[in-house]
Short mmCIF file of C-alpha atoms in Angstrom, two decimals:
data_model
loop_
_atom_site.label_atom_id
_atom_site.label_comp_id
_atom_site.label_asym_id
_atom_site.label_seq_id
_atom_site.Cartn_x
_atom_site.Cartn_y
_atom_site.Cartn_z
CA UNK A 1032 -77.61 24.63 10.65
CA UNK A 1033 -77.76 21.57 8.36
CA UNK A 1034 -78.75 18.58 10.47
CA UNK A 1035 -77.07 15.26 9.76
CA UNK A 1036 -78.97 11.96 10.03
CA UNK A 1037 -76.91 11.29 13.18
CA UNK A 1038 -78.27 14.44 14.86
CA UNK A 1039 -81.81 13.94 13.50
CA UNK A 1040 -81.91 10.46 15.05
CA UNK A 1041 -81.86 12.11 18.49
CA UNK A 1042 -85.28 13.74 17.85
CA UNK A 1043 -88.79 12.24 17.83
CA UNK A 1044 -91.73 13.42 15.71
CA UNK A 1045 -95.41 12.46 16.19
CA UNK A 1046 -97.79 12.64 13.18
CA UNK A 1047 -101.57 13.03 13.58
CA UNK A 1048 -103.13 13.50 10.13
CA UNK A 1049 -106.60 12.86 8.72
CA UNK A 1050 -105.32 11.46 5.40
CA UNK A 1051 -103.51 8.20 6.24
CA UNK A 1052 -101.87 8.00 2.79
CA UNK A 1053 -100.41 11.50 3.19
CA UNK A 1054 -99.34 10.61 6.72
CA UNK A 1055 -97.57 7.47 5.52
CA UNK A 1056 -95.71 9.39 2.79
CA UNK A 1057 -94.66 12.14 5.22
CA UNK A 1058 -93.61 9.62 7.83
CA UNK A 1059 -91.42 7.84 5.29
CA UNK A 1060 -89.80 11.10 4.14
CA UNK A 1061 -88.95 12.18 7.70
CA UNK A 1062 -87.79 8.70 8.73
CA UNK A 1063 -85.46 8.34 5.73
CA UNK A 1064 -83.96 11.70 6.70
CA UNK A 1065 -83.07 10.30 10.13
CA UNK A 1066 -85.94 11.27 12.46
CA UNK A 1067 -87.70 8.80 14.74
CA UNK A 1068 -91.32 9.12 13.57
CA UNK A 1069 -94.58 7.68 14.98
CA UNK A 1070 -98.01 8.08 13.35
CA UNK A 1071 -101.32 8.10 15.26
CA UNK A 1072 -104.95 7.77 14.15
CA UNK A 1073 -106.70 8.49 17.44
CA UNK A 1074 -106.54 11.69 19.53
CA UNK A 1075 -106.69 9.95 22.92
CA UNK A 1076 -103.83 7.65 21.90
CA UNK A 1077 -101.50 10.46 20.85
CA UNK A 1078 -102.27 12.44 24.03
CA UNK A 1079 -101.53 9.35 26.12
CA UNK A 1080 -98.20 8.82 24.30
CA UNK A 1081 -97.25 12.48 24.77
CA UNK A 1082 -97.74 11.99 28.51
CA UNK A 1083 -95.73 8.72 28.57
CA UNK A 1084 -92.83 9.68 26.28
CA UNK A 1085 -93.14 13.17 24.88
CA UNK A 1086 -91.85 13.85 21.36
CA UNK A 1087 -89.94 16.95 20.35
CA UNK A 1088 -92.37 17.87 17.55
CA UNK A 1089 -96.07 17.14 16.88
CA UNK A 1090 -97.30 17.60 13.29
CA UNK A 1091 -101.10 17.54 13.02
CA UNK A 1092 -104.08 18.47 10.84
CA UNK A 1093 -106.99 20.37 12.37
CA UNK A 1094 -109.35 18.04 10.46
CA UNK A 1095 -107.92 15.06 12.38
CA UNK A 1096 -108.93 16.48 15.78
CA UNK A 1097 -111.91 14.98 17.60
CA UNK A 1098 -112.20 18.03 19.92
CA UNK A 1099 -111.57 21.74 19.55
CA UNK A 1100 -108.05 22.84 18.72
CA UNK A 1101 -107.68 24.67 22.04
CA UNK A 1102 -108.73 21.58 24.03
CA UNK A 1103 -106.23 19.38 22.15
CA UNK A 1104 -103.39 21.86 22.67
CA UNK A 1105 -104.18 22.39 26.37
CA UNK A 1106 -104.27 18.64 27.08
CA UNK A 1107 -101.00 18.09 25.21
CA UNK A 1108 -99.28 20.90 27.12
CA UNK A 1109 -100.62 19.55 30.41
CA UNK A 1110 -98.91 16.26 29.56
CA UNK A 1111 -95.65 17.98 28.55
CA UNK A 1112 -95.19 21.74 28.20
CA UNK A 1113 -92.09 21.48 25.98
CA UNK A 1114 -93.73 19.89 22.93
CA UNK A 1115 -93.44 22.00 19.75
CA UNK A 1116 -96.57 22.02 17.53
CA UNK A 1117 -96.39 22.25 13.72
CA UNK A 1118 -99.89 22.28 12.18
CA UNK A 1119 -100.48 21.41 8.50
CA UNK A 1120 -103.20 23.86 7.48
CA UNK A 1121 -104.94 25.46 4.55
CA UNK A 1122 -104.30 29.11 3.71
CA UNK A 1123 -107.59 30.16 5.33
CA UNK A 1124 -106.79 28.25 8.51
CA UNK A 1125 -103.29 29.74 8.78
CA UNK A 1126 -104.57 33.21 9.76
CA UNK A 1127 -106.73 31.78 12.55
CA UNK A 1128 -103.73 29.96 14.02
CA UNK A 1129 -101.77 33.16 14.76
CA UNK A 1130 -103.35 33.45 18.22
CA UNK A 1131 -101.84 30.06 19.19
CA UNK A 1132 -98.19 31.05 18.68
CA UNK A 1133 -97.68 31.56 22.41
CA UNK A 1134 -98.78 27.94 22.95
CA UNK A 1135 -95.59 26.38 21.51
CA UNK A 1136 -96.72 26.69 17.89
CA UNK A 1137 -93.25 26.70 16.32
CA UNK A 1138 -94.34 27.06 12.68
CA UNK A 1139 -96.92 25.85 10.18
CA UNK A 1140 -96.95 24.66 6.60
CA UNK A 1141 -99.67 24.46 3.99
CA UNK A 1142 -100.79 21.53 1.92
CA UNK A 1143 -99.44 21.23 -1.59
CA UNK A 1144 -97.03 19.52 -3.94
CA UNK A 1145 -93.90 20.35 -1.91
CA UNK A 1146 -95.49 19.43 1.39
CA UNK A 1147 -92.93 16.78 2.43
CA UNK A 1148 -89.92 19.00 1.65
CA UNK A 1149 -91.47 21.98 3.48
CA UNK A 1150 -92.32 19.78 6.47
CA UNK A 1151 -88.73 18.48 6.63
CA UNK A 1152 -87.34 22.02 6.39
CA UNK A 1153 -89.59 23.23 9.24
CA UNK A 1154 -88.82 20.23 11.47
CA UNK A 1155 -85.10 20.81 10.81
CA UNK A 1156 -85.46 24.44 11.92
CA UNK A 1157 -87.30 23.49 15.12
CA UNK A 1158 -84.84 20.72 15.99
CA UNK A 1159 -81.84 22.92 15.17
CA UNK A 1160 -83.00 25.41 17.80
CA UNK A 1161 -83.59 22.60 20.29
CA UNK A 1162 -80.16 21.08 19.52
CA UNK A 1163 -78.38 24.38 20.16
CA UNK A 1164 -80.46 24.90 23.31
CA UNK A 1165 -79.55 21.43 24.65
CA UNK A 1166 -75.87 21.98 23.82
CA UNK A 1167 -75.85 25.35 25.58
CA UNK A 1168 -77.59 23.91 28.64
CA UNK A 1169 -75.13 21.02 28.76
CA UNK A 1170 -72.18 23.38 28.37
CA UNK A 1171 -73.48 25.62 31.16
CA UNK A 1172 -73.92 22.58 33.41
CA UNK A 1173 -70.37 21.44 32.64
CA UNK A 1174 -68.95 24.89 33.31
CA UNK A 1175 -70.85 25.11 36.61
CA UNK A 1176 -69.68 21.63 37.61
CA UNK A 1177 -66.06 22.39 36.73
CA UNK A 1178 -66.28 25.67 38.65
CA UNK A 1179 -67.61 23.82 41.67
CA UNK A 1180 -64.85 21.23 41.48
CA UNK A 1181 -62.20 23.92 41.01
CA UNK A 1182 -63.51 25.74 44.08
CA UNK A 1183 -63.36 22.45 45.99
CA UNK A 1184 -59.73 21.96 44.94
CA UNK A 1185 -58.85 25.52 45.92
CA UNK A 1186 -60.48 24.96 49.31
CA UNK A 1187 -58.42 21.80 49.76
CA UNK A 1188 -55.21 23.68 48.92
CA UNK A 1189 -56.15 26.46 51.34
CA UNK A 1190 -56.85 23.82 53.98
CA UNK A 1191 -53.43 22.32 53.33
CA UNK A 1192 -51.74 25.73 53.54
CA UNK A 1193 -53.51 26.38 56.85
CA UNK A 1194 -52.37 23.04 58.21
CA UNK A 1195 -48.85 23.74 56.98
CA UNK A 1196 -48.74 27.00 58.90
CA UNK A 1197 -50.00 25.23 62.02
CA UNK A 1198 -47.25 22.62 61.82
CA UNK A 1199 -44.44 24.84 60.58
CA UNK A 1200 -42.86 25.06 64.02
CA UNK A 1201 -42.85 21.27 64.33
CA UNK A 1202 -42.17 20.04 60.79
CA UNK A 1203 -41.13 22.14 57.81
CA UNK A 1204 -43.42 21.38 54.89
CA UNK A 1205 -43.59 23.17 51.54
CA UNK A 1206 -46.69 22.54 49.43
CA UNK A 1207 -45.08 23.79 46.21
CA UNK A 1208 -42.05 21.57 46.76
CA UNK A 1209 -44.30 18.57 47.34
CA UNK A 1210 -46.32 19.31 44.19
CA UNK A 1211 -43.10 19.24 42.15
CA UNK A 1212 -42.89 15.51 42.90
CA UNK A 1213 -45.79 15.03 40.47
CA UNK A 1214 -44.87 17.68 37.87
CA UNK A 1215 -43.75 15.17 35.23
CA UNK A 1216 -46.47 12.58 35.79
CA UNK A 1217 -48.70 12.12 32.74
CA UNK A 1218 -51.02 9.39 34.03
CA UNK A 1219 -52.69 8.27 37.23
CA UNK A 1220 -50.30 5.30 37.40
CA UNK A 1221 -47.28 7.63 37.21
CA UNK A 1222 -48.68 9.88 39.96
CA UNK A 1223 -49.29 6.80 42.12
CA UNK A 1224 -45.75 5.49 41.51
CA UNK A 1225 -44.25 8.92 42.26
CA UNK A 1226 -46.13 9.15 45.57
CA UNK A 1227 -45.21 5.63 46.69
CA UNK A 1228 -41.51 6.12 45.97
CA UNK A 1229 -41.54 9.61 47.53
CA UNK A 1230 -43.10 8.16 50.68
CA UNK A 1231 -40.65 5.24 50.59
CA UNK A 1232 -37.70 7.67 50.67
CA UNK A 1233 -39.19 9.50 53.65
CA UNK A 1234 -39.62 6.22 55.54
CA UNK A 1235 -36.04 5.16 54.74
CA UNK A 1236 -34.77 8.38 56.34
CA UNK A 1237 -36.57 7.19 59.49
CA UNK A 1238 -35.06 3.68 59.14
CA UNK A 1239 -38.43 2.21 58.20
CA UNK A 1240 -39.11 -0.08 55.26
CA UNK A 1241 -42.39 0.81 53.52
CA UNK A 1242 -44.84 -1.64 51.98
CA UNK A 1243 -48.01 -0.49 50.24
CA UNK A 1244 -50.94 -2.02 48.40
CA UNK A 1245 -53.31 -0.13 46.08
CA UNK A 1246 -56.76 -1.69 45.68
CA UNK A 1247 -58.94 -0.17 42.96
CA UNK A 1248 -62.67 0.06 43.70
CA UNK A 1249 -64.97 -1.70 41.23
CA UNK A 1250 -68.49 -0.38 41.92
CA UNK A 1251 -70.23 -2.86 39.59
CA UNK A 1252 -69.12 -5.80 41.75
CA UNK A 1253 -68.70 -3.84 45.02
CA UNK A 1254 -65.10 -5.01 45.46
CA UNK A 1255 -61.57 -3.68 45.96
CA UNK A 1256 -58.97 -5.34 43.66
CA UNK A 1257 -55.15 -5.09 43.93
CA UNK A 1258 -53.63 -3.16 40.99
CA UNK A 1259 -50.35 -1.64 42.29
CA UNK A 1260 -47.92 -2.42 45.10
CA UNK A 1261 -44.66 -1.38 46.76
CA UNK A 1262 -42.38 -3.86 48.51
CA UNK A 1263 -44.44 -6.82 47.24
CA UNK A 1264 -44.40 -9.09 44.18
CA UNK A 1265 -47.37 -7.59 42.34
CA UNK A 1266 -47.66 -10.51 39.91
CA UNK A 1267 -48.46 -12.85 42.82
CA UNK A 1268 -51.25 -10.70 44.24
CA UNK A 1269 -52.55 -8.79 41.18
CA UNK A 1270 -56.30 -9.28 40.94
CA UNK A 1271 -56.59 -10.42 44.56
CA UNK A 1272 -59.25 -8.41 46.32
CA UNK A 1273 -61.89 -7.97 48.96
CA UNK A 1274 -65.63 -7.98 48.35
CA UNK A 1275 -67.76 -5.63 50.44
CA UNK A 1276 -70.45 -6.89 52.77
CA UNK A 1277 -73.92 -5.41 52.28
CA UNK A 1278 -73.72 -3.16 55.35
CA UNK A 1279 -70.24 -1.97 54.32
CA UNK A 1280 -71.36 -0.84 50.85
CA UNK A 1281 -74.47 1.09 51.96
CA UNK A 1282 -72.44 4.19 52.93
CA UNK A 1283 -68.96 3.29 51.77
CA UNK A 1284 -67.55 6.82 52.05
CA UNK A 1285 -68.76 7.22 55.63
CA UNK A 1286 -67.62 3.69 56.44
CA UNK A 1287 -64.04 4.37 55.29
CA UNK A 1288 -63.82 7.90 56.71
CA UNK A 1289 -64.81 6.54 60.13
CA UNK A 1290 -61.58 4.51 60.11
CA UNK A 1291 -63.23 1.15 59.40
CA UNK A 1292 -62.06 -1.33 56.76
CA UNK A 1293 -63.79 -4.14 54.84
CA UNK A 1294 -63.71 -7.41 56.77
CA UNK A 1295 -62.37 -9.36 53.80
CA UNK A 1296 -59.52 -6.84 53.38
CA UNK A 1297 -58.51 -7.20 57.03
CA UNK A 1298 -58.53 -10.98 56.59
CA UNK A 1299 -56.39 -10.68 53.43
CA UNK A 1300 -53.82 -8.51 55.23
CA UNK A 1301 -53.68 -10.53 58.43
CA UNK A 1302 -53.88 -14.04 56.96
CA UNK A 1303 -52.49 -13.66 53.45
CA UNK A 1304 -49.76 -11.07 54.06
CA UNK A 1305 -49.17 -11.47 57.83
CA UNK A 1306 -49.77 -7.74 58.43
CA UNK A 1307 -51.05 -6.81 61.90
CA UNK A 1308 -50.62 -3.02 61.98
CA UNK A 1309 -51.46 -0.92 58.91
CA UNK A 1310 -52.70 2.51 57.86
CA UNK A 1311 -55.55 2.69 55.33
CA UNK A 1312 -56.37 5.75 53.22
CA UNK A 1313 -59.28 6.08 50.77
CA UNK A 1314 -58.35 7.76 47.48
CA UNK A 1315 -61.36 9.97 46.75
CA UNK A 1316 -62.30 11.71 43.50
CA UNK A 1317 -64.80 14.60 43.41
CA UNK A 1318 -67.61 12.23 42.47
CA UNK A 1319 -66.51 8.73 43.52
CA UNK A 1320 -64.14 6.49 45.47
CA UNK A 1321 -61.20 5.55 43.25
CA UNK A 1322 -59.22 3.18 45.44
CA UNK A 1323 -58.14 2.18 48.93
CA UNK A 1324 -54.43 2.47 49.79
CA UNK A 1325 -52.93 0.38 52.58
CA UNK A 1326 -49.49 1.11 54.13
CA UNK A 1327 -47.39 -0.80 56.67
CA UNK A 1328 -43.79 -1.38 57.71
CA UNK A 1329 -42.27 -4.83 58.34
CA UNK A 1330 -39.73 -3.33 60.80
CA UNK A 1331 -41.81 -0.74 62.63
CA UNK A 1332 -45.22 0.82 63.09
CA UNK A 1333 -46.53 3.52 60.74
CA UNK A 1334 -48.85 6.26 61.97
CA UNK A 1335 -51.32 8.10 59.75
CA UNK A 1336 -50.15 11.50 61.00
CA UNK A 1337 -46.57 10.69 59.89
CA UNK A 1338 -47.50 11.31 56.23
CA UNK A 1339 -50.83 13.16 56.43
CA UNK A 1340 -49.49 16.22 54.56
CA UNK A 1341 -47.84 14.17 51.82
CA UNK A 1342 -51.04 12.21 51.27
CA UNK A 1343 -53.16 15.37 51.00
CA UNK A 1344 -50.82 16.81 48.33
CA UNK A 1345 -50.78 13.49 46.46
CA UNK A 1346 -54.58 13.33 46.49
CA UNK A 1347 -54.85 16.90 45.15
CA UNK A 1348 -52.39 16.11 42.33
CA UNK A 1349 -54.31 12.91 41.53
CA UNK A 1350 -57.67 14.71 41.49
CA UNK A 1351 -56.31 17.52 39.31
CA UNK A 1352 -55.12 15.01 36.70
CA UNK A 1353 -58.48 13.24 36.87
CA UNK A 1354 -60.35 16.51 36.22
CA UNK A 1355 -57.98 17.43 33.38
CA UNK A 1356 -58.59 14.05 31.75
CA UNK A 1357 -62.34 14.47 32.14
CA UNK A 1358 -62.14 17.80 30.32
CA UNK A 1359 -60.21 16.19 27.46
CA UNK A 1360 -62.60 13.25 27.20
CA UNK A 1361 -65.09 15.30 25.19
CA UNK A 1362 -62.47 15.49 22.43
CA UNK A 1363 -61.11 11.93 22.62
CA UNK A 1364 -64.09 9.73 23.50
CA UNK A 1365 -66.49 8.38 20.91
CA UNK A 1366 -69.96 9.87 21.44
CA UNK A 1367 -71.88 6.76 20.36
CA UNK A 1368 -70.08 4.06 22.39
CA UNK A 1369 -68.44 6.19 25.13
CA UNK A 1370 -65.16 4.42 24.31
CA UNK A 1371 -61.78 6.03 23.71
CA UNK A 1372 -60.89 6.78 20.07
CA UNK A 1373 -58.12 5.91 17.60
CA UNK A 1374 -55.57 8.39 18.95
CA UNK A 1375 -55.80 6.91 22.44
CA UNK A 1376 -55.64 3.37 21.01
CA UNK A 1377 -52.40 3.88 19.07
CA UNK A 1378 -50.81 5.68 22.02
CA UNK A 1379 -51.83 2.87 24.36
CA UNK A 1380 -50.48 -0.02 22.25
CA UNK A 1381 -47.14 1.83 21.95
CA UNK A 1382 -47.03 2.16 25.75
CA UNK A 1383 -48.11 -1.43 26.39
CA UNK A 1384 -45.61 -2.90 23.89
CA UNK A 1385 -42.83 -1.03 25.72
CA UNK A 1386 -44.15 -2.31 29.06
CA UNK A 1387 -44.42 -5.86 27.70
CA UNK A 1388 -40.76 -5.78 26.60
CA UNK A 1389 -39.69 -4.48 30.00
CA UNK A 1390 -41.66 -7.05 31.99
CA UNK A 1391 -41.28 -9.92 29.46
CA UNK A 1392 -45.08 -10.31 29.37
CA UNK A 1393 -47.44 -10.85 26.45
CA UNK A 1394 -49.93 -8.28 25.15
CA UNK A 1395 -52.83 -9.15 22.83
CA UNK A 1396 -55.18 -7.06 20.71
CA UNK A 1397 -58.69 -8.19 19.72
CA UNK A 1398 -60.54 -6.36 16.95
CA UNK A 1399 -64.33 -6.76 17.01
CA UNK A 1400 -66.59 -5.96 14.04
CA UNK A 1401 -70.38 -6.28 13.79
CA UNK A 1402 -71.36 -8.48 10.86
CA UNK A 1403 -73.56 -6.80 8.22
CA UNK A 1404 -73.74 -3.48 10.09
CA UNK A 1405 -74.51 -1.45 6.89
CA UNK A 1406 -77.51 -3.72 6.23
CA UNK A 1407 -78.70 -3.18 9.82
CA UNK A 1408 -78.49 0.58 9.30
CA UNK A 1409 -80.31 0.38 5.96
CA UNK A 1410 -83.10 -1.83 7.32
CA UNK A 1411 -83.59 -0.38 10.80
CA UNK A 1412 -82.11 3.15 10.68
CA UNK A 1413 -79.16 5.01 12.16
CA UNK A 1414 -80.67 5.07 15.64
CA UNK A 1415 -80.90 1.28 15.82
CA UNK A 1416 -77.41 0.90 14.34
CA UNK A 1417 -76.03 3.13 17.10
CA UNK A 1418 -78.02 1.21 19.71
CA UNK A 1419 -76.35 -2.02 18.54
CA UNK A 1420 -72.90 -0.40 18.74
CA UNK A 1421 -73.64 0.92 22.25
CA UNK A 1422 -74.83 -2.50 23.43
CA UNK A 1423 -71.73 -4.25 22.08
CA UNK A 1424 -69.47 -1.62 23.71
CA UNK A 1425 -71.33 -1.91 27.03
CA UNK A 1426 -71.07 -5.71 27.12
CA UNK A 1427 -67.35 -5.49 26.30
CA UNK A 1428 -66.76 -2.97 29.11
CA UNK A 1429 -68.72 -5.07 31.62
CA UNK A 1430 -66.56 -8.14 30.91
CA UNK A 1431 -63.21 -6.29 30.90
CA UNK A 1432 -60.46 -6.59 33.49
CA UNK A 1433 -59.28 -3.52 35.41
CA UNK A 1434 -56.20 -3.05 33.19
CA UNK A 1435 -57.89 -3.69 29.80
CA UNK A 1436 -58.60 -0.87 27.32
CA UNK A 1437 -61.46 -0.72 24.80
CA UNK A 1438 -61.45 1.81 21.93
CA UNK A 1439 -63.61 2.53 18.88
CA UNK A 1440 -61.04 2.54 16.09
CA UNK A 1441 -63.33 2.65 13.03
CA UNK A 1442 -67.00 3.03 12.11
CA UNK A 1443 -67.49 -0.71 12.57
CA UNK A 1444 -64.50 -1.68 14.71
CA UNK A 1445 -63.85 -1.86 18.44
CA UNK A 1446 -60.29 -2.73 19.49
CA UNK A 1447 -59.46 -4.33 22.84
CA UNK A 1448 -55.94 -3.89 24.25
CA UNK A 1449 -55.25 -6.75 26.69
CA UNK A 1450 -52.00 -6.33 28.70
CA UNK A 1451 -50.49 -9.45 30.31
CA UNK A 1452 -52.78 -11.63 28.16
CA UNK A 1453 -51.30 -14.27 25.80
CA UNK A 1454 -52.97 -15.23 22.54
CA UNK A 1455 -55.07 -18.16 23.78
CA UNK A 1456 -56.41 -16.13 26.68
CA UNK A 1457 -57.38 -13.41 24.17
CA UNK A 1458 -59.09 -16.02 21.98
CA UNK A 1459 -61.11 -17.28 24.95
CA UNK A 1460 -62.11 -13.70 25.78
CA UNK A 1461 -63.09 -12.97 22.15
CA UNK A 1462 -65.17 -16.15 21.87
CA UNK A 1463 -66.99 -15.28 25.11
CA UNK A 1464 -67.88 -11.83 23.72
CA UNK A 1465 -68.96 -13.32 20.38
CA UNK A 1466 -71.30 -15.79 22.10
CA UNK A 1467 -72.75 -13.09 24.39
CA UNK A 1468 -73.70 -10.95 21.39
CA UNK A 1469 -74.99 -13.93 19.41
CA UNK A 1470 -77.32 -14.84 22.29
CA UNK A 1471 -78.33 -11.25 23.10
CA UNK A 1472 -81.84 -10.18 22.13
CA UNK A 1473 -81.79 -6.96 20.11
CA UNK A 1474 -84.98 -5.07 19.28
CA UNK A 1475 -84.58 -5.60 15.52
CA UNK A 1476 -87.70 -7.57 14.56
CA UNK A 1477 -85.97 -10.89 15.14
CA UNK A 1478 -82.76 -9.99 13.28
CA UNK A 1479 -79.77 -11.73 14.90
CA UNK A 1480 -76.59 -9.70 15.49
CA UNK A 1481 -73.23 -11.50 15.23
CA UNK A 1482 -69.57 -10.53 15.53
CA UNK A 1483 -66.29 -11.25 13.77
CA UNK A 1484 -63.11 -11.11 15.87
CA UNK A 1485 -59.46 -10.89 14.80
CA UNK A 1486 -56.61 -11.52 17.27
CA UNK A 1487 -52.86 -11.07 17.37
CA UNK A 1488 -50.24 -11.08 20.14
CA UNK A 1489 -46.83 -9.64 20.90
CA UNK A 1490 -44.19 -11.15 21.11
CA UNK A 1491 -45.24 -14.55 19.67
CA UNK A 1492 -46.91 -13.35 16.45
CA UNK A 1493 -45.35 -9.93 15.72
CA UNK A 1494 -42.48 -7.67 16.78
CA UNK A 1495 -43.82 -4.09 17.10
CA UNK A 1496 -46.94 -2.04 17.80
CA UNK A 1497 -47.34 -1.37 14.06
CA UNK A 1498 -47.23 -5.09 13.29
CA UNK A 1499 -49.59 -5.84 16.17
CA UNK A 1500 -52.16 -3.49 14.60
CA UNK A 1501 -51.59 -4.86 11.07
CA UNK A 1502 -51.72 -8.55 11.99
CA UNK A 1503 -54.87 -8.12 14.09
CA UNK A 1504 -56.50 -6.30 11.15
CA UNK A 1505 -55.46 -9.10 8.77
CA UNK A 1506 -57.01 -11.72 11.05
CA UNK A 1507 -60.27 -9.74 11.22
CA UNK A 1508 -60.41 -9.20 7.43
CA UNK A 1509 -59.73 -12.90 6.80
CA UNK A 1510 -62.59 -14.12 8.97
CA UNK A 1511 -64.99 -11.48 7.57
CA UNK A 1512 -64.26 -12.73 4.04
CA UNK A 1513 -65.11 -16.25 5.22
CA UNK A 1514 -68.59 -15.18 6.30
CA UNK A 1515 -67.97 -13.80 9.78
CA UNK A 1516 -69.46 -14.83 13.14
CA UNK A 1517 -66.16 -16.46 14.11
CA UNK A 1518 -62.90 -15.75 15.94
CA UNK A 1519 -59.62 -15.78 13.99
CA UNK A 1520 -56.12 -15.89 15.54
CA UNK A 1521 -53.33 -14.56 13.29
CA UNK A 1522 -50.74 -17.15 12.25
CA UNK A 1523 -47.12 -15.93 12.20
CA UNK A 1524 -44.87 -16.73 9.25
CA UNK A 1525 -42.69 -19.84 9.67
CA UNK A 1526 -39.37 -17.94 9.91
CA UNK A 1527 -40.64 -15.46 12.53
CA UNK A 1528 -38.59 -15.28 15.75
CA UNK A 1529 -40.19 -13.66 18.83
CA UNK A 1530 -38.30 -11.14 20.99
CA UNK A 1531 -38.82 -13.48 23.95
CA UNK A 1532 -40.86 -16.58 24.78
CA UNK A 1533 -44.16 -16.55 26.67
CA UNK A 1534 -46.57 -19.41 27.45
CA UNK A 1535 -49.60 -19.51 25.11
CA UNK A 1536 -52.06 -19.04 27.99
#
């Protein structure tokens, strides 16, 4: 396997050589190829570093050792038994090293004119084997996890079938028929809408009006925030939420399953919405709490057992879609930033433009580019470049709203899709991100990282998803040509007429 600099950057090499000039040359050759390389002059220091943060490969000369070879190897393996040793030896020493092969001696190379090339070739071979080993272990873990989750889903379906048989004499209930309600749903939002309207029809047959509120759980701020509703004006309550008290968040799953509800949520329902009697249901994924759903009727009293079966089927359908999306994420998500990619981005702006037209709401796109990223890579290496990209992506995600989308759309471009956000609101958001990065301390020997941001908005500045992409790109290119480290809002041509009017903020 030919290793790319991107893959090599994931591996660390320690050098411990007697000749410092040779060590410096070899370190430079390996580092330019992409490896993270550290050179040591003292045996105690390298052994201490192996114990603290073990490398993948240790290249050493026997002449550099201050103890016997066996003592050095034993101490290194005591610190970490997965280190691979690659000695640089003379021809006469090579024969004596055969007895150490069982002690993680992966290979050896002799001194000579082609030393650096041979060392790189050997390190590539060792790291290729490790890379395949890590990939296989990760794949096996993923397969085992998916098998466990599949078995959990099958157990839930069997549980539902058992309950169905128990209640057949009282209430006819067909699992397959219920699952058909969600057959056409392509997203979590569509499954949620299908369930709410399905439940609404059932309540209407019983002469009950149904109201519902979906509050998404945000673990970073330990809060539930309203994102969907039935029988309510969502625009008036969207973003309203309830923060958890300390004792409520300690065992949130147990707290909710015991039938308790956050105190702030109860206050919101009773005071803000005048709801006295309600049914609450946690929406649980295999590895987390997704949301809390609250149901009530203005002209009657709902009981949890009235729609227990329907809720179980809905939750299974929701979890199945979640697992399917997780499986697809390995193909669609960017491995460096953990953001969605270009395909997801273009699909999402098409969907959000259609939604904006339907709701007569604005949608903005912000394109973010790191100034002088090629120079950062050239000066500090691929690993540090990727670390900068990851940090920018993480800060963007931490400051995003629930309904925002962030995607890596080019090597040096992150695009933010901001539904229900007019142009000035997008500019405020972009400037906040730019200042955060400008003031952030990166481990780049004092080098300051800055951003350029381009912004456009539908319907005020363009008339389609294609134009939204193009105009945002033009704004970004313009400000980059002016030196960067600024935010640029696209200016529409004078004769442009928007599809509908929206306030600027």
